[in-house]
XYZ file of C-alpha atoms in Angstrom:
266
model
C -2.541 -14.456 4.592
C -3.563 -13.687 0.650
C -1.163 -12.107 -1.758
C -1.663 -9.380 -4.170
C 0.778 -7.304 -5.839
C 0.616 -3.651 -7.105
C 0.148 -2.330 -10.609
C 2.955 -0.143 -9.845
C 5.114 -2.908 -11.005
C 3.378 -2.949 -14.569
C 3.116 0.684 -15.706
C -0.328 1.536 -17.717
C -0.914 -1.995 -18.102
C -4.773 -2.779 -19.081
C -7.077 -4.001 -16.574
C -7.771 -7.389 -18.234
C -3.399 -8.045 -18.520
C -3.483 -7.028 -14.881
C -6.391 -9.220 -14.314
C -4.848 -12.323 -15.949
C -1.507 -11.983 -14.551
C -3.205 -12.309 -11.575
C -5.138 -15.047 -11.674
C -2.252 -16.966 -14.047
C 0.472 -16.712 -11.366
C -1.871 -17.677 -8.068
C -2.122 -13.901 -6.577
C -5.405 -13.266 -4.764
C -5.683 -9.423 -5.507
C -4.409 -6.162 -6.296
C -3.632 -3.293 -5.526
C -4.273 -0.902 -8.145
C -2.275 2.458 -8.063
C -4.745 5.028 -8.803
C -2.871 7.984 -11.148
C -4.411 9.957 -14.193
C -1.233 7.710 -16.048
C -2.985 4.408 -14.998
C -6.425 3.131 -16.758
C -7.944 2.717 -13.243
C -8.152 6.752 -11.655
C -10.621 8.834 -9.931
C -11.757 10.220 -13.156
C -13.689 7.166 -14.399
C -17.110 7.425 -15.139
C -19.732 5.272 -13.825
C -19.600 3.096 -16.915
C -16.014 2.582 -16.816
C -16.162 2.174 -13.069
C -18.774 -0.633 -13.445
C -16.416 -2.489 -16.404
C -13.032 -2.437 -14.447
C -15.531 -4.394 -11.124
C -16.534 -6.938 -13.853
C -13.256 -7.409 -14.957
C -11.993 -8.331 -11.566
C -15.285 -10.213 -10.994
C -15.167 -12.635 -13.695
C -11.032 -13.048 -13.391
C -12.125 -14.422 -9.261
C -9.486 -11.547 -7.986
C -10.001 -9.239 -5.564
C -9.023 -5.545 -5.674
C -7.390 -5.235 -2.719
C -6.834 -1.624 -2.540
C -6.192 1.984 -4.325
C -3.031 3.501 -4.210
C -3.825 7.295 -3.816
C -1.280 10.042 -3.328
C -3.083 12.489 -1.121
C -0.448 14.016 1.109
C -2.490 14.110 4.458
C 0.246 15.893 6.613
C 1.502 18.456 3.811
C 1.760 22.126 4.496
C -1.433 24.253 2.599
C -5.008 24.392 3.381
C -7.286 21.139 4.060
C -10.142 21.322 1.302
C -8.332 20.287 -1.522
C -6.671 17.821 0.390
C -9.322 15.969 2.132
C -11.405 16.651 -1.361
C -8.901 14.515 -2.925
C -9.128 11.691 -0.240
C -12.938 11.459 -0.763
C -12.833 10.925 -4.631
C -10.471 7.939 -3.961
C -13.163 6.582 -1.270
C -15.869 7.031 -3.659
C -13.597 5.344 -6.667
C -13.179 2.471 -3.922
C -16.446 1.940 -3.017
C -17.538 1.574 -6.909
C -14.802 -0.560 -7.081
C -15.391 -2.875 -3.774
C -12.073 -2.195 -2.171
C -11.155 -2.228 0.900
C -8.736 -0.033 1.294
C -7.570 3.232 0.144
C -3.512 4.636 0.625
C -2.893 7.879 1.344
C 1.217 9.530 2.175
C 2.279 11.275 4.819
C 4.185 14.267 2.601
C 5.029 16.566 5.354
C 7.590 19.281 4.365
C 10.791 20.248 5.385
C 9.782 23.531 6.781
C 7.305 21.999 8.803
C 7.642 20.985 12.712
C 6.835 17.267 13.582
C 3.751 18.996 16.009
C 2.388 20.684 13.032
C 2.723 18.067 10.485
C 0.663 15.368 12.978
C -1.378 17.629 13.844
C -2.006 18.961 10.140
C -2.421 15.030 9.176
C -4.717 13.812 12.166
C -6.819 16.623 11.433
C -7.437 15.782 7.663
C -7.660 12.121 8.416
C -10.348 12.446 11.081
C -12.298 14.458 8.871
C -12.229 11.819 5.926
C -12.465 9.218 8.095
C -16.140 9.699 8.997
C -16.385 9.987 4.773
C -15.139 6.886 4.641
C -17.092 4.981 7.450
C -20.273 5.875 5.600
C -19.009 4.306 2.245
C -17.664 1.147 4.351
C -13.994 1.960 3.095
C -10.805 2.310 5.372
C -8.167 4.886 4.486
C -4.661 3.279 5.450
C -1.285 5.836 6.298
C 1.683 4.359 4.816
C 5.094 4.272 6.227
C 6.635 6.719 3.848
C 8.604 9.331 3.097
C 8.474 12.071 6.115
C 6.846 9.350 8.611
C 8.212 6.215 7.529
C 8.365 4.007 10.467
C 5.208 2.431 12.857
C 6.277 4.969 15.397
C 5.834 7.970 13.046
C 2.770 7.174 12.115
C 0.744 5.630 15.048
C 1.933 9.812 16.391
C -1.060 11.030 13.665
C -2.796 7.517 13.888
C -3.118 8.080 17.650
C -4.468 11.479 17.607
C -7.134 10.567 14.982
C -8.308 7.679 16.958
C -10.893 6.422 14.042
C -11.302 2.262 13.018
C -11.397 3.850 9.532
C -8.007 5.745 9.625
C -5.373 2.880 9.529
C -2.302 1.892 8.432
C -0.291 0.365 5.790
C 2.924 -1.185 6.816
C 5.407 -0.935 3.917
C 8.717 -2.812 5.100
C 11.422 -0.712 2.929
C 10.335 2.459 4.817
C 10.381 0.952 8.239
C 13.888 -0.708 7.854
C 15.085 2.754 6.139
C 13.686 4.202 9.252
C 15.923 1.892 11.098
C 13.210 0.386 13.376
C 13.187 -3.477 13.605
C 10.035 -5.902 12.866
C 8.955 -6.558 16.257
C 8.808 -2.665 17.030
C 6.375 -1.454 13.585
C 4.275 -4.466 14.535
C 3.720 -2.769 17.966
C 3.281 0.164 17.090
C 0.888 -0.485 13.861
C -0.797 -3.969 14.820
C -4.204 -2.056 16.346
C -4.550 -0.087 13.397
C -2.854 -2.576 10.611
C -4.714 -2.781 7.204
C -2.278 -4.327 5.198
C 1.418 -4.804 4.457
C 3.569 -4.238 1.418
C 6.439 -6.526 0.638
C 9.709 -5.905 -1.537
C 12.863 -6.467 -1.634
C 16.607 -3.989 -2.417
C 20.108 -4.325 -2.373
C 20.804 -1.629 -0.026
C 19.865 1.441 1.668
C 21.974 3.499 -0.705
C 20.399 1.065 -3.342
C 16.801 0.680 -3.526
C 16.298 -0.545 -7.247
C 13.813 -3.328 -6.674
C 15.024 -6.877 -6.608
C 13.139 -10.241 -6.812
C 11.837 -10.866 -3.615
C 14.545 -12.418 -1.248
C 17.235 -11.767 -3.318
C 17.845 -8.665 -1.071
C 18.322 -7.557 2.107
C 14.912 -6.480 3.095
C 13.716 -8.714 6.554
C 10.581 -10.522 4.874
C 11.382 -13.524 6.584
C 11.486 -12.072 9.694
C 7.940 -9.727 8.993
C 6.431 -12.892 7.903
C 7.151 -14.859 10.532
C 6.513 -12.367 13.263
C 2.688 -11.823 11.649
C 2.255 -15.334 11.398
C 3.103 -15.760 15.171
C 0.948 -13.111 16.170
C -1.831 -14.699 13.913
C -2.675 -11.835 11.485
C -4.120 -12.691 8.151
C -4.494 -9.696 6.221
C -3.075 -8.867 2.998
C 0.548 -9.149 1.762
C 1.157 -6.905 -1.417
C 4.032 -6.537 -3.661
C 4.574 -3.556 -4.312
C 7.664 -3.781 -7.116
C 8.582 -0.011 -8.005
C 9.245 -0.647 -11.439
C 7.707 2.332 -12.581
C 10.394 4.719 -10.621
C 13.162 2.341 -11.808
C 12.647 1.885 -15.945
C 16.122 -0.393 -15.978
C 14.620 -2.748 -13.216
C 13.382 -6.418 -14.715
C 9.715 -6.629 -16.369
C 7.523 -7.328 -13.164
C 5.432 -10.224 -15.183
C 7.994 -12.747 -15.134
C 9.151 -12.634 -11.426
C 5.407 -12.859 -10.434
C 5.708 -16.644 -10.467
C 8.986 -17.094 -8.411
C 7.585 -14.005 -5.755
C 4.803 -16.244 -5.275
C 6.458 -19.197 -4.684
C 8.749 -17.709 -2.103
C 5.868 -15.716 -0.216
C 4.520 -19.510 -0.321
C 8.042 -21.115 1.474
C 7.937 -17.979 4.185
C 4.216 -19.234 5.404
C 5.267 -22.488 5.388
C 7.884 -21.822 7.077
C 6.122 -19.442 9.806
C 3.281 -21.754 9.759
């Protein structure tokens, strides 16, 4: 498996910093959250586009992904919706990543039948989008469908390679569904997962990894069995939590315990 981490752990932080810390502390890739806030968004020009590649290029890391926040299952009409979903593909493809995240974001108001529906609908449509540009648009287990079983309901109805999903292991164990079950549900459709680490359900200020209760030994182990070797990402939510630790100096000691949970699974 490779390691990245998320840029959502270093607020705003330039792309050569990002770039650096990257290749400094032994991570493979990134994810890059992709928000007017950060200086890597759908907005870029061509230009801009092109020098953010380089960066990456010349620093030997990989962007592993975007981090959208299209809400593919919220109530409203589809347009501006899938609209947003195909700027992110086209930012990834100028880019080279693989991957682009999308939420779930269904509503209260909204039945679980009309939410799928509403989501499977807008991802089959972007889907073919994003089969022409070579890019895969992953679901992530969030918010209103936050474990494997949630979302394999939309993933199954879209029934598109390029409509996966992105396995984040806070959501899932919120969700109260173990390891073994997400990987079921998710494995035919997997893209990548995200790692991190809380004290608590009632508590989800993010911790070093494994100095919480999050089961990354167990999600580890349980993809190395099963012989996956995609992506593990870090996704540290320091930018929800300002009182959390700077990201930059736990990149070292993450890494290095990722490293003991391979060798472990190995």
């Amino acid at each position: 498996m490779k390691l990245a981490f998320s840029t959502l752990g270093v607020p705003a932080l330039p792309v050569p910093d990002v770039v650096r810390l990257a290749a400094t502390h032994g991570y493979h890739g990134v994810e890059l959250r992709a928000h007017p806030e950060e200086p890597v968004h759908p907005g870029l020009g061509p230009a801009e586009r092109a020098g953010v590649a380089a960066a990456f290029e010349a620093g030997g890391v990989e962007i592993m992904g975007l981090a959208g926040y299209a809400r593919v299952a919220a109530p409203g009409d589809d347009a501006p919706v899938v609209a947003e979903i195909r700027e992110l593909l086209d930012l990834a493809r100028d880019l080279s990543a693989p991957f682009v995240r999308v939420l779930p974001g269904a509503s209260a108001g909204q039945s679980i039948e009309e939410a799928d529906a509403t989501a499977a609908r807008r991802l089959g449509t972007a889907a073919e989008y994003a089969a022409d540009l070579g890019v895969r648009i992953l679901l992530e287990t969030h918010d209103s469908h936050r474990t494997g079983a949630d979302a394999m309901r939309i993933l199954g109805l879209v029934g598109h390679h390029h409509a996966g999903a992105l396995w984040d292991v806070m959501h899932t164990w919120l969700g109260g569904e173990e390891p073994p079950s997400t990987y079921a549900a998710l494995c035919t459709y997997l893209g990548y997962v995200q790692v991190k680490d809380i004290a608590s359900a009632e508590d989800t200020t993010p911790l070093p990894l494994g100095a919480g209760v999050l089961p990354l030994a167990e999600c580890v182990e349980l993809l190395s069995r099963e012989g996956w070797d995609g992506w593990l990402c870090w996704e540290y939510e320091k930018r929800w939590y300002e009182s959390a630790a700077p990201l930059p100096e736990l990149l070292g000691p993450g890494r290095d315990h990722l490293g003991r949970l391979l060798n472990e699974s190995a």
